Amino acid sequence: MPVSTLILSSSLALQLVSGAAPAAPAQSSAPAKSAAPAKKAYAPPLAVAEKLVGPALTEGHSYARLAELTDGIGPRLSGSEGAAAAVQWALKSFKADGVKAWTEPVKVPRWVRGEERAEILPSELTRGHPLFILALGGSPPTAPEGLTAEVVEVTSLEALATLGDSVKGKIVFFNHTMSSPADYGRFAGLRGRGPALAAKAGAVGSLVRSLATASLRTPHTGSTRFDDEGPRIPAASVTTEEADQLHRLLAKGPVRVKMVLGCSELPDADSHNVVAEVRGREKPQEIVLISAHLDSWDVGTGAHDDGAGVVMVMEAARLIAKLPQAPRRTVRVVLYMNEENGLRGGRAYAEAHAAELSKHVAAMEMDSGGGRPVAVSLRSGPGGKELLEPWLSPLVALGAAQFSTREAGGADISPLLPARVPFFGVEVDASRYFDVHHTHADTLDKVDPQDLARSTAATAWVTYAMAESPDTLARPEAPTGSPGGGAPVATPPKASSGR
Amino acid sequence: MPVSTLILSSSLALQLVSGAAPAAPAQSSAPAKSAAPAKKAYAPPLAVAEKLVGPALTEGHSYARLAELTDGIGPRLSGSEGAAAAVQWALKSFKADGVKAWTEPVKVPRWVRGEERAEILPSELTRGHPLFILALGGSPPTAPEGLTAEVVEVTSLEALATLGDSVKGKIVFFNHTMSSPADYGRFAGLRGRGPALAAKAGAVGSLVRSLATASLRTPHTGSTRFDDEGPRIPAASVTTEEADQLHRLLAKGPVRVKMVLGCSELPDADSHNVVAEVRGREKPQEIVLISAHLDSWDVGTGAHDDGAGVVMVMEAARLIAKLPQAPRRTVRVVLYMNEENGLRGGRAYAEAHAAELSKHVAAMEMDSGGGRPVAVSLRSGPGGKELLEPWLSPLVALGAAQFSTREAGGADISPLLPARVPFFGVEVDASRYFDVHHTHADTLDKVDPQDLARSTAATAWVTYAMAESPDTLARPEAPTGSPGGGAPVATPPKASSGR
């Protein structure tokens, strides 16, 4: 869709702005930190809301962009040709949108999936079955002929610890009971750390039940992390169907599995974050950071994870750049590289911009898929809700005019925590997110154009609120226990139980 | 589960029978065709109902059997080792159940899946995408290096006919809009006959959108039929995701696909129907035939299609055989071989038993999955409902005490149509059947044990009704346009829209 569709003539645009009843321009030069005026009931510039929400809902621009990214480029694992193509696509798209953009260097891991297959071997219990697997990102390969071993089932890292020598030489199979998005955080550690701990206990391989809320024999990949000095064993996810089958067979007797993984870890590769911004009209040095991650897993086309987030924040910037008057502060878009298997982009940004993090007045990352908006989230010092409350009214019809009970956050912005950057976010309905998360099935058809448009509209408006509000969010305390900016490899995506 | 769980002592069993208020035994020797007594309000032997419905609902025997068949044996395409193992399993199981069983020879086609892969080739529109395919049963292979051609999309056989020379040298992609089980019949012809007609029009390959009501990048296989003298081209199903993607890309420009199929057609193989029966006490020469098909596709484990039907009819026979008194007529179970890609078992049975088809007083095939029962179906001459009506009351709590608006039928029993055998059936909820039908995902976990138990109970009781009722169903007219017993290769499974 051409970006010119909704370019208004400047005279018409001015007319619309000046015609708005509680017009913003009269207030827009008020000092941001002046205590007295801010205590009055602040009336946000609602005329701007229609310029953001209107086109987001009617133009279909974010969905068209998502089709370009997923159909045109496809998967984009860090270091791959797809990831490099996505960087170029983002630069070109920002340029077409009239938003200044550039790249910033990130050195990324380069893990490459290879041949992968596994099977339950024939025994007295069964004639044997193929297993549908996906190697976990970070897994080493098996020997070319594969590995064959008996399977031991465990359902927690604690249970693994009690098994002692009995897992030596075995394939440890991590089973669990994930049934809703809220369970992701409970069980993600089995994938993230289970194989490393199984290796330390002497296991020779590991299978992890997919972190899934639906399955049609659908394996879910994801990262697993081994310690630099510790042993590493081949690790793959199995489908929920096969986890159930392994469980049934193991209840009757021993089960042996053969697995062959051909994945490899190549030398780190040069890659990039893509950064773009709309300069603020009054306090350009104050930055409202909105972000998503440009990389995806190498399966599917990363439509929900995180193509949806990418097009939401790009569209927010495009629409804000088209406003007749820029917001008070600078809106900066960061499309991070390497959220999925390293978080190098998030860390690189925090390092490269360390000197200006005190001027980052708010940051958000959209990374829970392209569902409809359900709430606004915050992580700030006192008074955050009071500051944002007057800005909620344009979100009523979008279904998001309430505050979430969850804190705002995001894996790539977690390195900003030590600098006490306030976080905000638009929480989306993620009730079906884990049906497709990290699978071959994360494709464009799973994203509802209407839901995406609504979340894009909410993202644009809340971003504008952060950039235009006379006051800024109070900075939160730095989290304890996270010295030096260390961030989790994979923060569980927020998951609304709605719908 | 041991089969002895509910064996009652004969004295207790007699007690239960004689304690039933409208006791059957008093009537059980009434002549079946004596018009006057049958016109009275017939009171079926409800005490028998508790002996059939009770154990079917409480013992979990049918589900345990389904686990044996799917976990222990797995897929069982005609001519495969799995199919042969399933025949032996069925014989052994009938023996354990105390039901006399034997095999009857069937010569079956032996189609074997090989390597299969396909991709959308890179172009100006896309960096390229893998396609998740399943060769259609009956497809010839490609050359070892595969075939590459431009794709032409059509949405009906009629539309194909209008394209003339423009499909020469192309891959014809059959797209459609299946969204509910009721659509299966509308679009199954694209899979069954599309490739043959595309071949006649000069196409070099064919892709068919999966006949699916859900997809997580899940291809659905199935049979396609080429004419004996006509051209044959490689044919595969693609997932709904990829069908949507092909459609989007084709709207923008030419798309080229490469496909590699290594499937092969081996010489016909020796196989078997498994037949078992419980002899009738009064008219053993009159046969109530209950059936399902033992073969499955080579993907998944055929849990719904048709493992569920197999265990339902086996369990019906087991429970009827345990009754203190056999029903009036013989209950014969047939587990057909080769429903999926040839119907050879159904035809072989009709031929081998041609002389006694006039004594087949009713026949049914359970082949719509393991969903809960929703109705009783019939295909008979006049008076069928009136005959069966008094028998419905034990089905009330099972949710099936009504007559379906659909005619009873089944692919394997369709060769009995010319002999005017009345059909009956238990219609099951098939609203989710086409989520997994003919896919890798047709596995045990998709069958709800409670639903399966309820449909098993209903099957047992309705079978008993047919075998015990004083009167038999009037024979229907032979269908017109189906001379000589010709039957469709694949009758669309019944699909209830319920749930």
XYZ file of N, CA and C in Angstrom, chain A residues 11-180:
510
model
N -2.697 22.413 4.940
C -3.751 23.328 5.409
C -4.899 22.547 6.044
N -5.248 21.399 5.407
C -6.315 20.581 5.977
C -5.879 20.033 7.338
N -4.642 19.638 7.399
C -4.143 19.083 8.655
C -4.227 20.130 9.763
N -3.824 21.312 9.456
C -3.869 22.378 10.461
C -5.305 22.642 10.890
N -6.180 22.638 9.889
C -7.607 22.822 10.164
C -8.102 21.794 11.177
N -7.734 20.525 10.923
C -8.184 19.448 11.805
C -7.650 19.654 13.209
N -6.401 20.020 13.275
C -5.809 20.211 14.601
C -6.483 21.359 15.325
N -6.632 22.471 14.620
C -7.188 23.639 15.315
C -8.663 23.455 15.615
N -9.310 22.549 14.868
C -10.725 22.325 15.112
C -10.996 21.460 16.328
N -9.995 20.831 16.874
C -10.208 19.942 18.016
C -10.535 20.728 19.265
N -11.555 20.291 19.966
C -12.047 21.060 21.110
C -10.972 21.292 22.190
N -10.482 20.249 22.858
C -9.480 20.514 23.884
C -8.105 20.525 23.244
N -7.890 21.514 22.377
C -6.732 21.478 21.505
C -5.428 21.456 22.283
N -4.519 20.649 21.774
C -3.229 20.503 22.436
C -2.286 21.679 22.229
N -2.211 22.199 21.007
C -1.153 23.186 20.759
C -1.075 24.281 21.811
N -2.194 24.692 22.349
C -2.178 25.730 23.366
C -1.342 25.303 24.570
N -1.354 24.012 24.866
C -0.609 23.548 26.026
C 0.784 23.040 25.679
N 1.025 22.890 24.392
C 2.193 22.094 24.033
C 3.503 22.768 24.399
N 3.483 24.016 24.712
C 4.746 24.643 25.079
C 4.895 24.780 26.598
N 3.959 24.239 27.328
C 4.077 24.294 28.789
C 5.319 23.522 29.222
N 6.013 24.005 30.217
C 7.233 23.312 30.640
C 6.907 21.920 31.180
N 7.686 20.977 30.749
C 7.355 19.588 31.037
C 7.390 19.279 32.529
N 8.286 19.884 33.246
C 8.441 19.493 34.644
C 7.847 20.532 35.604
N 7.129 21.506 35.056
C 6.522 22.516 35.917
C 5.414 21.863 36.731
N 5.594 21.833 38.031
C 4.714 21.041 38.886
C 3.266 21.522 38.857
N 3.045 22.814 39.003
C 1.680 23.304 39.146
C 0.777 23.001 37.948
N 1.160 23.361 36.713
C 0.270 23.093 35.576
C -0.016 21.592 35.416
N 0.977 20.781 35.689
C 0.788 19.341 35.501
C -0.233 18.777 36.471
N -0.413 19.377 37.615
C -1.369 18.871 38.594
C -2.817 19.119 38.157
N -3.003 20.136 37.281
C -4.350 20.365 36.742
C -4.771 19.159 35.906
N -6.089 19.023 35.693
C -6.551 17.943 34.821
C -6.023 18.223 33.428
N -5.079 17.408 33.031
C -4.460 17.623 31.731
C -5.360 17.066 30.632
N -5.553 17.837 29.599
C -6.375 17.378 28.473
C -5.470 17.078 27.293
N -5.294 15.817 26.985
C -4.404 15.469 25.880
C -4.994 15.882 24.540
N -4.152 16.048 23.545
C -4.594 16.523 22.223
C -5.350 15.435 21.458
N -6.650 15.357 21.714
C -7.441 14.282 21.110
C -7.490 14.363 19.589
N -7.316 15.568 19.061
C -7.326 15.681 17.595
C -6.190 14.884 16.977
N -5.121 14.715 17.738
C -4.020 13.893 17.228
C -4.409 12.420 17.205
N -5.222 12.015 18.181
C -5.603 10.599 18.277
C -6.239 10.126 16.979
N -7.077 10.978 16.389
C -7.745 10.526 15.164
C -6.768 10.400 14.008
N -5.684 11.150 14.053
C -4.667 11.056 12.996
C -3.794 9.819 13.153
N -3.793 9.251 14.340
C -3.018 8.026 14.569
C -3.923 6.792 14.480
N -5.020 6.838 15.227
C -5.913 5.676 15.270
C -6.623 5.482 13.925
N -7.058 6.583 13.332
C -7.802 6.493 12.062
C -7.032 5.721 10.995
N -5.861 6.202 10.605
C -5.130 5.480 9.554
C -4.681 4.077 9.988
N -4.338 3.901 11.256
C -3.912 2.561 11.692
C -5.030 1.555 11.477
N -6.270 2.018 11.677
C -7.400 1.094 11.554
C -7.925 0.953 10.131
N -7.652 1.927 9.289
C -8.305 1.910 7.976
C -7.368 1.617 6.818
N -6.076 1.880 6.972
C -5.193 1.773 5.810
C -4.660 0.374 5.556
N -4.641 -0.468 6.566
C -4.089 -1.819 6.381
C -2.591 -1.823 6.144
N -1.923 -0.733 6.526
C -0.504 -0.589 6.204
C 0.368 -1.554 6.998
N 0.040 -1.750 8.271
C 0.885 -2.632 9.082
C 0.760 -4.076 8.599
N -0.446 -4.496 8.211
C -0.618 -5.866 7.730
C 0.097 -6.060 6.386
N 0.018 -5.054 5.528
C 0.719 -5.151 4.239
C 2.224 -5.267 4.462
N 2.736 -4.505 5.419
C 4.154 -4.593 5.765
C 4.504 -5.981 6.297
N 3.593 -6.528 7.104
C 3.860 -7.850 7.671
C 3.901 -8.910 6.559
N 3.058 -8.718 5.538
C 3.100 -9.640 4.397
C 4.427 -9.516 3.656
N 4.921 -8.281 3.489
C 6.236 -8.098 2.851
C 7.318 -8.840 3.624
N 7.283 -8.675 4.935
C 8.338 -9.249 5.778
C 8.265 -10.778 5.792
N 7.048 -11.318 5.870
C 6.925 -12.769 6.039
C 6.911 -13.507 4.700
N 6.134 -13.016 3.731
C 6.126 -13.666 2.417
C 7.393 -13.335 1.634
N 7.809 -12.089 1.711
C 8.926 -11.651 0.876
C 10.270 -12.106 1.413
N 10.443 -12.007 2.732
C 11.742 -12.332 3.334
C 11.698 -13.667 4.055
N 10.681 -13.886 4.859
C 10.579 -15.178 5.540
C 11.369 -15.213 6.831
N 11.869 -16.394 7.200
C 12.557 -16.528 8.494
C 13.853 -15.726 8.511
N 14.264 -15.326 9.706
C 15.393 -14.396 9.806
C 16.165 -14.621 11.100
N 16.682 -15.812 11.220
C 17.497 -16.129 12.390
C 18.800 -15.342 12.312
N 19.274 -14.918 13.444
C 20.494 -14.099 13.510
C 21.625 -14.690 12.678
N 22.218 -13.857 11.868
C 23.355 -14.277 11.065
C 22.984 -14.862 9.716
N 21.684 -15.088 9.496
C 21.246 -15.702 8.236
C 21.068 -14.650 7.150
N 20.963 -15.108 5.923
C 20.662 -14.191 4.819
C 19.315 -13.512 5.023
N 18.377 -14.247 5.605
C 17.060 -13.660 5.865
C 17.164 -12.483 6.824
N 17.980 -12.633 7.854
C 18.141 -11.540 8.810
C 18.760 -10.324 8.139
N 19.782 -10.561 7.284
C 20.416 -9.445 6.576
C 19.414 -8.768 5.643
N 18.593 -9.578 4.982
C 17.590 -9.006 4.078
C 16.562 -8.194 4.858
N 16.255 -8.644 6.064
C 15.276 -7.916 6.882
C 15.818 -6.550 7.295
N 17.114 -6.488 7.571
C 17.726 -5.197 7.917
C 17.572 -4.220 6.749
N 17.873 -4.695 5.549
C 17.755 -3.825 4.368
C 16.304 -3.424 4.114
N 15.416 -4.385 4.326
C 13.991 -4.097 4.144
C 13.534 -3.014 5.125
N 13.996 -3.102 6.362
C 13.578 -2.118 7.369
C 14.095 -0.733 7.013
N 15.345 -0.666 6.585
C 15.909 0.643 6.202
C 15.112 1.257 5.061
N 14.841 0.427 4.057
C 14.106 0.905 2.880
C 12.689 1.343 3.275
N 12.090 0.574 4.161
C 10.713 0.887 4.561
C 10.651 2.189 5.364
N 11.598 2.362 6.290
C 11.627 3.623 7.045
C 11.819 4.805 6.092
N 12.694 4.607 5.103
C 12.937 5.690 4.145
C 11.639 6.032 3.406
N 10.934 4.999 2.963
C 9.668 5.228 2.264
C 8.664 5.939 3.165
N 8.794 5.716 4.460
C 7.865 6.320 5.419
C 8.271 7.747 5.797
N 9.421 8.186 5.318
C 9.896 9.505 5.709
C 10.422 9.540 7.137
N 10.912 8.389 7.609
C 11.459 8.323 8.964
C 12.960 8.039 8.848
N 13.762 8.895 9.425
C 15.221 8.736 9.339
C 15.660 7.463 10.056
N 16.475 6.660 9.407
C 16.873 5.383 10.003
C 18.334 5.087 9.705
N 18.929 4.300 10.565
C 20.320 3.880 10.377
C 20.517 2.521 11.047
N 21.676 1.923 10.800
C 21.974 0.654 11.458
C 23.035 0.871 12.535
N 23.030 0.001 13.497
C 24.080 0.004 14.518
C 24.604 -1.427 14.629
N 25.923 -1.602 14.722
C 26.498 -2.950 14.621
C 26.203 -3.844 15.820
N 25.963 -5.087 15.535
C 25.763 -6.116 16.562
C 26.466 -7.387 16.081
N 27.286 -7.941 16.912
C 27.917 -9.222 16.588
C 26.993 -10.314 17.103
N 26.578 -11.190 16.234
C 25.562 -12.173 16.649
C 26.071 -13.603 16.548
N 25.537 -14.482 17.384
C 25.852 -15.900 17.239
C 25.258 -16.403 15.924
N 25.853 -17.455 15.436
C 25.392 -17.972 14.130
C 25.206 -19.479 14.278
N 24.023 -19.814 14.804
C 23.684 -21.222 14.985
C 22.873 -21.656 13.770
N 23.207 -22.777 13.210
C 22.540 -23.220 11.978
C 21.950 -24.614 12.176
N 20.662 -24.724 11.916
C 19.977 -26.019 11.994
C 20.458 -26.914 10.855
N 20.559 -28.187 11.098
C 20.928 -29.121 10.031
C 19.893 -30.220 9.938
N 20.333 -31.343 9.445
C 19.468 -32.526 9.446
C 18.973 -32.753 10.875
N 17.743 -33.169 11.009
C 17.285 -33.547 12.347
C 16.181 -34.573 12.225
N 16.367 -35.671 12.934
C 15.350 -36.718 12.955
C 15.550 -37.559 14.196
N 14.483 -38.180 14.599
C 14.548 -39.019 15.793
C 13.442 -40.049 15.693
N 13.601 -41.117 16.454
C 12.574 -42.156 16.437
C 12.585 -42.925 17.749
N 11.402 -43.371 18.116
C 11.279 -44.363 19.178
C 11.606 -45.706 18.532
N 12.577 -46.406 19.082
C 13.000 -47.657 18.455
C 12.016 -48.779 18.775
N 11.908 -49.754 17.881
C 11.005 -50.889 18.123
C 11.394 -51.634 19.404
N 10.385 -52.138 20.082
C 10.606 -52.902 21.309
C 9.389 -53.795 21.508
N 9.342 -54.430 22.647
C 8.145 -55.227 22.933
C 6.895 -54.357 23.022
N 7.096 -53.073 23.312
C 5.948 -52.183 23.521
C 5.396 -51.619 22.223
N 6.260 -51.535 21.225
C 5.856 -50.785 20.027
C 6.669 -51.208 18.818
N 6.049 -51.069 17.650
C 6.785 -51.278 16.399
C 7.691 -50.099 16.084
N 7.664 -49.058 16.940
C 8.495 -47.883 16.718
C 7.705 -46.744 16.119
N 8.192 -45.526 16.329
C 7.500 -44.324 15.836
C 8.522 -43.253 15.482
N 8.268 -42.515 14.411
C 9.099 -41.334 14.174
C 8.749 -40.254 15.200
N 9.733 -39.459 15.570
C 9.473 -38.311 16.449
C 9.657 -37.043 15.622
N 8.708 -36.132 15.740
C 8.826 -34.850 15.049
C 9.563 -33.900 15.993
N 10.784 -33.558 15.646
C 11.599 -32.764 16.564
C 12.059 -31.470 15.919
N 12.468 -30.539 16.741
C 13.236 -29.377 16.303
C 14.402 -29.252 17.278
N 15.609 -29.223 16.759
C 16.756 -28.976 17.634
C 16.535 -27.650 18.352
N 16.958 -27.583 19.599
C 16.887 -26.323 20.328
C 18.073 -25.446 19.924
N 17.813 -24.155 19.791
C 18.885 -23.228 19.427
C 19.995 -23.288 20.456
N 21.210 -23.514 19.997
C 22.343 -23.649 20.905
C 22.756 -25.090 21.095
N 21.927 -26.011 20.610
C 22.279 -27.435 20.754
C 23.503 -27.758 19.924
N 24.391 -28.603 20.444
C 25.442 -29.170 19.603
C 24.846 -30.283 18.751
N 25.584 -30.716 17.726
C 25.100 -31.843 16.917
C 25.359 -33.168 17.623
N 24.711 -34.201 17.131
C 25.105 -35.558 17.513
C 26.262 -35.971 16.606
N 26.839 -37.112 16.888
C 27.740 -37.701 15.896
C 26.918 -37.933 14.624
N 27.581 -38.001 13.468
C 26.810 -38.147 12.217
C 25.877 -39.350 12.224
N 26.267 -40.411 12.891
C 25.415 -41.609 12.928
C 24.328 -41.493 13.991
N 24.316 -40.401 14.733
C 23.276 -40.189 15.734
C 23.646 -40.774 17.079
N 22.724 -40.612 18.026
C 22.936 -41.224 19.338
C 21.693 -42.009 19.698
N 21.903 -43.095 20.375
C 20.817 -43.974 20.774
C 20.946 -44.243 22.268
N 19.854 -44.047 22.976
C 19.925 -44.281 24.425
C 18.528 -44.494 24.981
N 18.507 -45.020 26.180
C 17.253 -45.185 26.892
C 16.777 -43.815 27.392
N 15.481 -43.683 27.503
C 14.882 -42.405 27.883
C 14.480 -42.418 29.363
N 14.814 -41.322 30.058
C 14.357 -41.130 31.440
C 13.491 -39.881 31.465
N 12.290 -39.999 31.999
C 11.365 -38.861 32.033
C 11.472 -38.118 33.357
N 11.579 -36.802 33.303
C 11.505 -35.991 34.522
C 10.601 -34.793 34.241
N 10.030 -34.239 35.289
C 9.077 -33.142 35.095
C 9.518 -31.846 35.769
N 10.721 -31.829 36.328
C 11.221 -30.577 36.893
C 12.731 -30.669 37.050
N 13.347 -29.511 37.156
C 14.796 -29.495 37.365
C 15.122 -30.077 38.740
N 14.215 -29.880 39.688
C 14.421 -30.424 41.034
C 14.389 -31.954 40.982
N 13.432 -32.482 40.211
C 13.338 -33.943 40.111
C 14.588 -34.510 39.454
N 15.118 -33.790 38.471
C 16.350 -34.237 37.824
C 17.472 -34.360 38.850
N 17.526 -33.375 39.733
C 18.618 -33.341 40.716
C 18.588 -34.547 41.645
N 17.412 -35.131 41.842
C 17.302 -36.263 42.769
C 17.688 -37.594 42.114
N 17.872 -37.584 40.788
C 18.053 -38.867 40.097
C 19.482 -39.395 40.147
N 20.413 -38.502 40.437
C 21.795 -38.935 40.600
C 22.320 -39.669 39.380
N 22.996 -40.776 39.627
C 23.679 -41.510 38.566
C 22.735 -42.162 37.556
N 21.461 -42.227 37.916
C 20.573 -43.011 37.053
C 20.357 -42.373 35.685
N 20.756 -41.135 35.485
C 20.588 -40.536 34.157
C 21.855 -40.656 33.310
N 22.902 -41.171 33.896
C 24.154 -41.309 33.137
C 23.924 -42.170 31.893
N 24.344 -41.657 30.766
C 24.207 -42.411 29.519
C 22.811 -42.401 28.932
N 21.904 -41.678 29.558
C 20.505 -41.679 29.109
C 20.160 -40.403 28.329
N 19.006 -40.455 27.690
C 18.392 -39.250 27.135
C 17.366 -38.775 28.158
N 17.572 -37.572 28.693
C 16.610 -37.049 29.667
C 15.473 -36.358 28.914
N 14.278 -36.796 29.197
C 13.065 -36.271 28.547
C 12.328 -35.410 29.568
N 12.282 -34.108 29.300
C 11.596 -33.188 30.197
C 10.130 -33.075 29.774
N 9.260 -33.563 30.603
C 7.832 -33.488 30.334
C 7.223 -32.436 31.263
N 6.080 -31.910 30.907
C 5.417 -30.905 31.754
C 3.951 -30.836 31.376
N 3.237 -29.934 31.996
C 1.778 -29.878 31.821
C 1.305 -28.527 31.300
N 2.117 -27.852 30.501
C 1.675 -26.552 29.982
C 0.339 -26.692 29.265
N -0.612 -25.851 29.667
C -1.906 -25.876 28.987
C -2.418 -24.480 28.658
N -1.799 -23.460 29.216
C -2.236 -22.090 28.921
C -1.009 -21.188 28.826
